[in-house]
JSON list of C-alpha atoms in Angstrom, two decimals:
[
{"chain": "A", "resi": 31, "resn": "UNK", "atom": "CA", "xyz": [20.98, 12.14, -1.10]},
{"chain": "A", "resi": 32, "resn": "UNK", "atom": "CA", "xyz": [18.79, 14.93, -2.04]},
{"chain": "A", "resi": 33, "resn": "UNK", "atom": "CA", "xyz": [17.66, 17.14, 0.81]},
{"chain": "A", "resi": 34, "resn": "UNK", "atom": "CA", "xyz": [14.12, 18.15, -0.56]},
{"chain": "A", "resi": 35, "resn": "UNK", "atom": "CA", "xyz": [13.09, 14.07, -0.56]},
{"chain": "A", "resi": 36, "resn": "UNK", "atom": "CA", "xyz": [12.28, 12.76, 2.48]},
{"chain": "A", "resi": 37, "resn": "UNK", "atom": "CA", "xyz": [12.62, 9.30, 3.26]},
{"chain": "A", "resi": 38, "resn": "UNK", "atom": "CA", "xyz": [9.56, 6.94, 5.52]},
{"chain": "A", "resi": 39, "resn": "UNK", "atom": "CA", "xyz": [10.16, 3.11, 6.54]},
{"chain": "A", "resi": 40, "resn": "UNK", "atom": "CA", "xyz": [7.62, 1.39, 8.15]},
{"chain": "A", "resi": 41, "resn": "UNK", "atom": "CA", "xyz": [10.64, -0.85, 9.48]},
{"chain": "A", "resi": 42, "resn": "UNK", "atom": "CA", "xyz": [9.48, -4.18, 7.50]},
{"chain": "A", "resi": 43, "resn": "UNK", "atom": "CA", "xyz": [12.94, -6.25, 7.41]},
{"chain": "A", "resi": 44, "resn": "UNK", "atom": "CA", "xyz": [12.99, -6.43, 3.87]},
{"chain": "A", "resi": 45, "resn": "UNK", "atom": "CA", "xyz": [12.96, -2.85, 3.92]},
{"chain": "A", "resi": 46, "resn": "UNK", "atom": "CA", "xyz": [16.68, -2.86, 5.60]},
{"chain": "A", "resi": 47, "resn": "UNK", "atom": "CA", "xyz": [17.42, -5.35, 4.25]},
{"chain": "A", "resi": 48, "resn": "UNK", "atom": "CA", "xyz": [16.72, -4.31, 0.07]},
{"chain": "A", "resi": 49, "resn": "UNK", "atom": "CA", "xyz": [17.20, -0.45, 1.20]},
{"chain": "A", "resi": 50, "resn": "UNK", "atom": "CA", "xyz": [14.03, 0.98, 0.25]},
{"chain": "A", "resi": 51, "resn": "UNK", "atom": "CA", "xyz": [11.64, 2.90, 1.54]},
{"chain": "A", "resi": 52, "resn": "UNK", "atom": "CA", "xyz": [8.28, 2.37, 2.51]},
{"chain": "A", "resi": 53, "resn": "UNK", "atom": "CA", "xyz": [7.41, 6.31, 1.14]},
{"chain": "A", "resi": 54, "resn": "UNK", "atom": "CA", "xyz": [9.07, 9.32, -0.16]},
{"chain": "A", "resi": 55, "resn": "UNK", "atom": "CA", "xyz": [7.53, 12.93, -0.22]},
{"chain": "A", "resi": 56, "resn": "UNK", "atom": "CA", "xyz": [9.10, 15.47, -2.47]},
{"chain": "A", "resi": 57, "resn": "UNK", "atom": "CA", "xyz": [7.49, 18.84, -4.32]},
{"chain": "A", "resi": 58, "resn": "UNK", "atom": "CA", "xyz": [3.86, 18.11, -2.11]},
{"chain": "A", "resi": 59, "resn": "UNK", "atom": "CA", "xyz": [3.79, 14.28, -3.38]},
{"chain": "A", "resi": 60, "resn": "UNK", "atom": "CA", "xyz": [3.96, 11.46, -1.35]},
{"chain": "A", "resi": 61, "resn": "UNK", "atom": "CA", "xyz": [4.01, 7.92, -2.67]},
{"chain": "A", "resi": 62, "resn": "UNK", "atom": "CA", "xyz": [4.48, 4.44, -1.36]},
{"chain": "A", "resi": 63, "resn": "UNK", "atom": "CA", "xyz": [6.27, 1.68, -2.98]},
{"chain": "A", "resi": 64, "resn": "UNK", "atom": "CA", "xyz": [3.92, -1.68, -3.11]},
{"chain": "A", "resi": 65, "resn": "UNK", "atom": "CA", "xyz": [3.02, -2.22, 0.24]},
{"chain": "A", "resi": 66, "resn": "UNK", "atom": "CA", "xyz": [2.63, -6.40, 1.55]},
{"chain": "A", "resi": 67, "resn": "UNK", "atom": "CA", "xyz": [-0.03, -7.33, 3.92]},
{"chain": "A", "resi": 68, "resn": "UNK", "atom": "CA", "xyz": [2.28, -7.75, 7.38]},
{"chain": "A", "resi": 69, "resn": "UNK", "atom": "CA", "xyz": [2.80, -7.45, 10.52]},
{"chain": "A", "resi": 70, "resn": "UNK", "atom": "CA", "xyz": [6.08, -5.73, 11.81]},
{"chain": "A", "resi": 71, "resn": "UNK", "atom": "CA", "xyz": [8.38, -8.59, 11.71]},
{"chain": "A", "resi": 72, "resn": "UNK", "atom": "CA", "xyz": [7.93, -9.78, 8.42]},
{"chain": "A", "resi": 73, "resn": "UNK", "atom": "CA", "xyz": [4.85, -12.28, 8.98]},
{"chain": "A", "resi": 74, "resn": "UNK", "atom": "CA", "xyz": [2.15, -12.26, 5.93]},
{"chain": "A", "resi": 75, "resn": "UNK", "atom": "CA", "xyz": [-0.80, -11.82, 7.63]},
{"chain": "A", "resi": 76, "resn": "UNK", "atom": "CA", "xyz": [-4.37, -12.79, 6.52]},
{"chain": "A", "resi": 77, "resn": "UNK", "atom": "CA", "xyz": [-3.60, -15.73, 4.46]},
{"chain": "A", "resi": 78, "resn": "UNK", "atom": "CA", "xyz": [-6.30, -17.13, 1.86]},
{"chain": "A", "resi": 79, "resn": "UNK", "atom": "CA", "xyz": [-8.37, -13.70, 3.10]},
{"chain": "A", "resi": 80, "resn": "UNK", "atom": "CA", "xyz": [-7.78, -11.08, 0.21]},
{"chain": "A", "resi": 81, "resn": "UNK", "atom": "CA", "xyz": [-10.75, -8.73, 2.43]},
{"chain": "A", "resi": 82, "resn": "UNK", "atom": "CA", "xyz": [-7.78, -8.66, 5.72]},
{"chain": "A", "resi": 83, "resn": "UNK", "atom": "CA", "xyz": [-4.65, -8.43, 3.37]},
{"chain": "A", "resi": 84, "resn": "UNK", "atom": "CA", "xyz": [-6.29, -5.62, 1.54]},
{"chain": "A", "resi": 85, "resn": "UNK", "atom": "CA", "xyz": [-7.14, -3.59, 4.84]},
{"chain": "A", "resi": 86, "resn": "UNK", "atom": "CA", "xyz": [-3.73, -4.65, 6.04]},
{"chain": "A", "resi": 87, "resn": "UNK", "atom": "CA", "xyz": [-2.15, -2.91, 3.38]},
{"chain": "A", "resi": 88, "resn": "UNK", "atom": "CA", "xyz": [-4.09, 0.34, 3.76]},
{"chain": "A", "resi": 89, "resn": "UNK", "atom": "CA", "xyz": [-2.97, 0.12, 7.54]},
{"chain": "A", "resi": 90, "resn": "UNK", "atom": "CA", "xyz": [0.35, 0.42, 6.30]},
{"chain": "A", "resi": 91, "resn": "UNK", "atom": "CA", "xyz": [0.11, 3.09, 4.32]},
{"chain": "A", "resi": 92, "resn": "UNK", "atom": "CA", "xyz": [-2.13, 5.21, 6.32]},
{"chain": "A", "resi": 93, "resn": "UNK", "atom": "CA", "xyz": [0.43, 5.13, 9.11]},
{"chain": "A", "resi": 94, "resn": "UNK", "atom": "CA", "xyz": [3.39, 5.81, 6.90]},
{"chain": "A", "resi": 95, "resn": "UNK", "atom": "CA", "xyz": [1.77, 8.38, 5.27]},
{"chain": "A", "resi": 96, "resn": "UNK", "atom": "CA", "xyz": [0.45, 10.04, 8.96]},
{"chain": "A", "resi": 97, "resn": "UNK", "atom": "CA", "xyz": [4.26, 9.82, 9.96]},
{"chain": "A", "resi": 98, "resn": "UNK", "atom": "CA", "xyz": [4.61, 11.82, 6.60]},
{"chain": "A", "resi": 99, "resn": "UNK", "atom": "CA", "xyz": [2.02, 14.59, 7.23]},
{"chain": "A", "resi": 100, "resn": "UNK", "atom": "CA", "xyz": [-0.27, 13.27, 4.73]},
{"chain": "A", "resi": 101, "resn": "UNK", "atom": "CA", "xyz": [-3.75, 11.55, 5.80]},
{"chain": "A", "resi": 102, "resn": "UNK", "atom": "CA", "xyz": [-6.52, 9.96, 3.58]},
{"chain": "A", "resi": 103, "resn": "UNK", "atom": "CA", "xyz": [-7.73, 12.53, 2.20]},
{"chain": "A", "resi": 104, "resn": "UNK", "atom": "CA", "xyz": [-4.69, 13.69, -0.07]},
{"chain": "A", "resi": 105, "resn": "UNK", "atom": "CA", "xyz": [-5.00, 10.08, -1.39]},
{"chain": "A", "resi": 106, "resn": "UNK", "atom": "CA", "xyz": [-4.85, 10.81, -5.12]},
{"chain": "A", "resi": 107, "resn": "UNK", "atom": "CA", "xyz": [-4.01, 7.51, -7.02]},
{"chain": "A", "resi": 108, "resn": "UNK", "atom": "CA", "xyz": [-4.81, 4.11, -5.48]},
{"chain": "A", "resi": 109, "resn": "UNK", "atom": "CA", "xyz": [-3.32, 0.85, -7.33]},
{"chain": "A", "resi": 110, "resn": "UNK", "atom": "CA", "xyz": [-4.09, -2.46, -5.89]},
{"chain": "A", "resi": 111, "resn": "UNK", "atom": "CA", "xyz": [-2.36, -5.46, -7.28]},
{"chain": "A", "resi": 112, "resn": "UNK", "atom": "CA", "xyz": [-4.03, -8.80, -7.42]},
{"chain": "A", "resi": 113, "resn": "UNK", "atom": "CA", "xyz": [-3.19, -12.57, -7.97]},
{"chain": "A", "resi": 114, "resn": "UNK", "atom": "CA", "xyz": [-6.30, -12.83, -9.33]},
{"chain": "A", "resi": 115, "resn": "UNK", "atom": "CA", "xyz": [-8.64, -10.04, -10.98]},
{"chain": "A", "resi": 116, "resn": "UNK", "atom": "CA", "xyz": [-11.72, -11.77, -10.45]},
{"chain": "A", "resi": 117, "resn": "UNK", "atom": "CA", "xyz": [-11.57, -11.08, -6.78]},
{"chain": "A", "resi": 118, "resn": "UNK", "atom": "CA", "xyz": [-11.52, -7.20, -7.16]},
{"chain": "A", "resi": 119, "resn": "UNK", "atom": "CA", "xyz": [-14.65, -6.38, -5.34]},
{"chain": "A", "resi": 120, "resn": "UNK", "atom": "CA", "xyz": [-13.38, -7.64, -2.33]},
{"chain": "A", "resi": 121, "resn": "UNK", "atom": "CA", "xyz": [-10.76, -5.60, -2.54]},
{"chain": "A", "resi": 122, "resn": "UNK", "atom": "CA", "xyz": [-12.55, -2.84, -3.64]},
{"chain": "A", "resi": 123, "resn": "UNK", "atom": "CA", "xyz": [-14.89, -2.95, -0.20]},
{"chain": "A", "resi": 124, "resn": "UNK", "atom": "CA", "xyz": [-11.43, -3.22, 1.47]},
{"chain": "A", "resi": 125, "resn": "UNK", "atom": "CA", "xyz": [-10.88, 0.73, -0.19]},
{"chain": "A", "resi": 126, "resn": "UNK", "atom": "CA", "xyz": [-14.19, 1.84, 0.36]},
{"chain": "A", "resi": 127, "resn": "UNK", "atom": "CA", "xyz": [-13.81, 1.12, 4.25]},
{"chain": "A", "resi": 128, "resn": "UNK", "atom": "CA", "xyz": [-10.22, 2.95, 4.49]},
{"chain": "A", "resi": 129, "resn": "UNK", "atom": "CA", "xyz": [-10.79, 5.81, 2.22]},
{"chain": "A", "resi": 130, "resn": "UNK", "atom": "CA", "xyz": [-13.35, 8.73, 3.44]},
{"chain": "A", "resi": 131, "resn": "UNK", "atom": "CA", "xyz": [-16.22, 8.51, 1.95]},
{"chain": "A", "resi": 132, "resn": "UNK", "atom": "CA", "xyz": [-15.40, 12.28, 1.03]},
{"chain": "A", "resi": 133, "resn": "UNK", "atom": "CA", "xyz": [-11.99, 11.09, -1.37]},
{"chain": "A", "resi": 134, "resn": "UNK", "atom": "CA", "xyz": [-12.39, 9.37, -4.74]},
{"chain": "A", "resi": 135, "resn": "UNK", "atom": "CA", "xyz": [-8.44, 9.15, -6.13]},
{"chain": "A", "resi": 136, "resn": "UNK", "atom": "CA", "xyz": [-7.61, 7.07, -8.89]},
{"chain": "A", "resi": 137, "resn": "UNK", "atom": "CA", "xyz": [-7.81, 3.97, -8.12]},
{"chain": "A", "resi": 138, "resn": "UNK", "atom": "CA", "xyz": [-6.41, 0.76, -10.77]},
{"chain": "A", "resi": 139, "resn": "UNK", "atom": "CA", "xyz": [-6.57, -3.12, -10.24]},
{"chain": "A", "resi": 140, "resn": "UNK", "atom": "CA", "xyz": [-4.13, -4.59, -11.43]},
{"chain": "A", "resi": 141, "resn": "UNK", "atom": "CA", "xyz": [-3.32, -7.96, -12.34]},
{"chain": "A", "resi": 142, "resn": "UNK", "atom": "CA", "xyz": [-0.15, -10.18, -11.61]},
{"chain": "A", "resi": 143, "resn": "UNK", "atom": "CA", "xyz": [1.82, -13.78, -11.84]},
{"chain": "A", "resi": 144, "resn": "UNK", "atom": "CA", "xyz": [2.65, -13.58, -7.99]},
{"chain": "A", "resi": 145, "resn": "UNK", "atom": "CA", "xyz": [4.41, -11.98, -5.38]},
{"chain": "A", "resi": 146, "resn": "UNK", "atom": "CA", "xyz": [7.65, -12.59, -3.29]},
{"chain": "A", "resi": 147, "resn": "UNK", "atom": "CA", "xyz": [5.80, -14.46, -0.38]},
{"chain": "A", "resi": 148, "resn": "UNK", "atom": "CA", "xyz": [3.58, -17.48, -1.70]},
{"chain": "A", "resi": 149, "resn": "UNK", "atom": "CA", "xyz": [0.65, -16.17, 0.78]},
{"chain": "A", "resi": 150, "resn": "UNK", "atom": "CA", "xyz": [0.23, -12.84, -0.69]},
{"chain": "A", "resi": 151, "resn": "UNK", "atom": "CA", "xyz": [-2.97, -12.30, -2.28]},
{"chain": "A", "resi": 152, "resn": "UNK", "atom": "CA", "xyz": [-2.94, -8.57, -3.16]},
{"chain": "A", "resi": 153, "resn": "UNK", "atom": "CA", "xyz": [-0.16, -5.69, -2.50]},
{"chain": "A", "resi": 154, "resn": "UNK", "atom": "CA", "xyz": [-1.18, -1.65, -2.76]},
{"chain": "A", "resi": 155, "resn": "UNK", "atom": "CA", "xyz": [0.77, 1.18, -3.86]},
{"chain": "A", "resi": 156, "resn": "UNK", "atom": "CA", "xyz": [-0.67, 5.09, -3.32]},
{"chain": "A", "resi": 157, "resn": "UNK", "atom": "CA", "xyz": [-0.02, 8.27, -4.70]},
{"chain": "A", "resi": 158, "resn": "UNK", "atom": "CA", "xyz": [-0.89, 11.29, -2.44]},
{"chain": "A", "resi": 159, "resn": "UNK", "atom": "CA", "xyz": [-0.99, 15.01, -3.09]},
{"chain": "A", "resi": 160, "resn": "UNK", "atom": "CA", "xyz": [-1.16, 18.44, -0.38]}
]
């Protein structure tokens, strides 16, 4: 493996299980793969509530990225993925409430088919920079 990436699991079991990681950080980046609304043993959380998955999801990554070095406020790309693009303010009061008011990254909705559990609603991804 190359030593200047450094590997962060937020110890989801699908995370074993696929052999992925939650985050990387190489050259001052740090990014997430798509990030599910759960709880540590798998369970989807917040079903039919796009508002809870959404903050769920920031959770997540805020505490990966923390275990990382990074906080909020390197956040430099934000892309939230949706079931259904109608519902993006929801999801954009979800980001307003776990990004400083002080940070404006990128930030994308994105549209989708589905996702691997039938109960997921949305699923983020970041991008962060120091």
């Amino acid at each position: 493996m190359n030593t200047k990436i450094k590997t962060y699991s937020s110890n989801r079991p699908w995370e074993i299980e696929h052999r992925h990681s939650r985050g990387v950080s190489y050259g001052g980046i740090f990014e997430t793969c798509l990030t599910s609304p759960s709880d540590p043993d798998g369970t989807i959380i917040g079903k039919d509530d796009l508002y809870a998955q959404t903050v769920r999801c920031y959770e997540i990554i805020l505490a990966t990225m923390a275990d990382a070095g990074y906080s909020a406020d390197d956040l430099v790309r934000c892309d939230v993925w949706l079931l259904d693009t109608r519902t993006f303010e929801t999801a954009a009061k979800a980001h307003r409430d776990m990004v400083p008011e002080t940070v404006r990254p990128v930030l994308s909705f994105i549209g989708c088919s589905n996702f691997w559990h039938p109960d997921i609603l949305v699923e983020v991804s970041v991008r962060a920079y120091k």
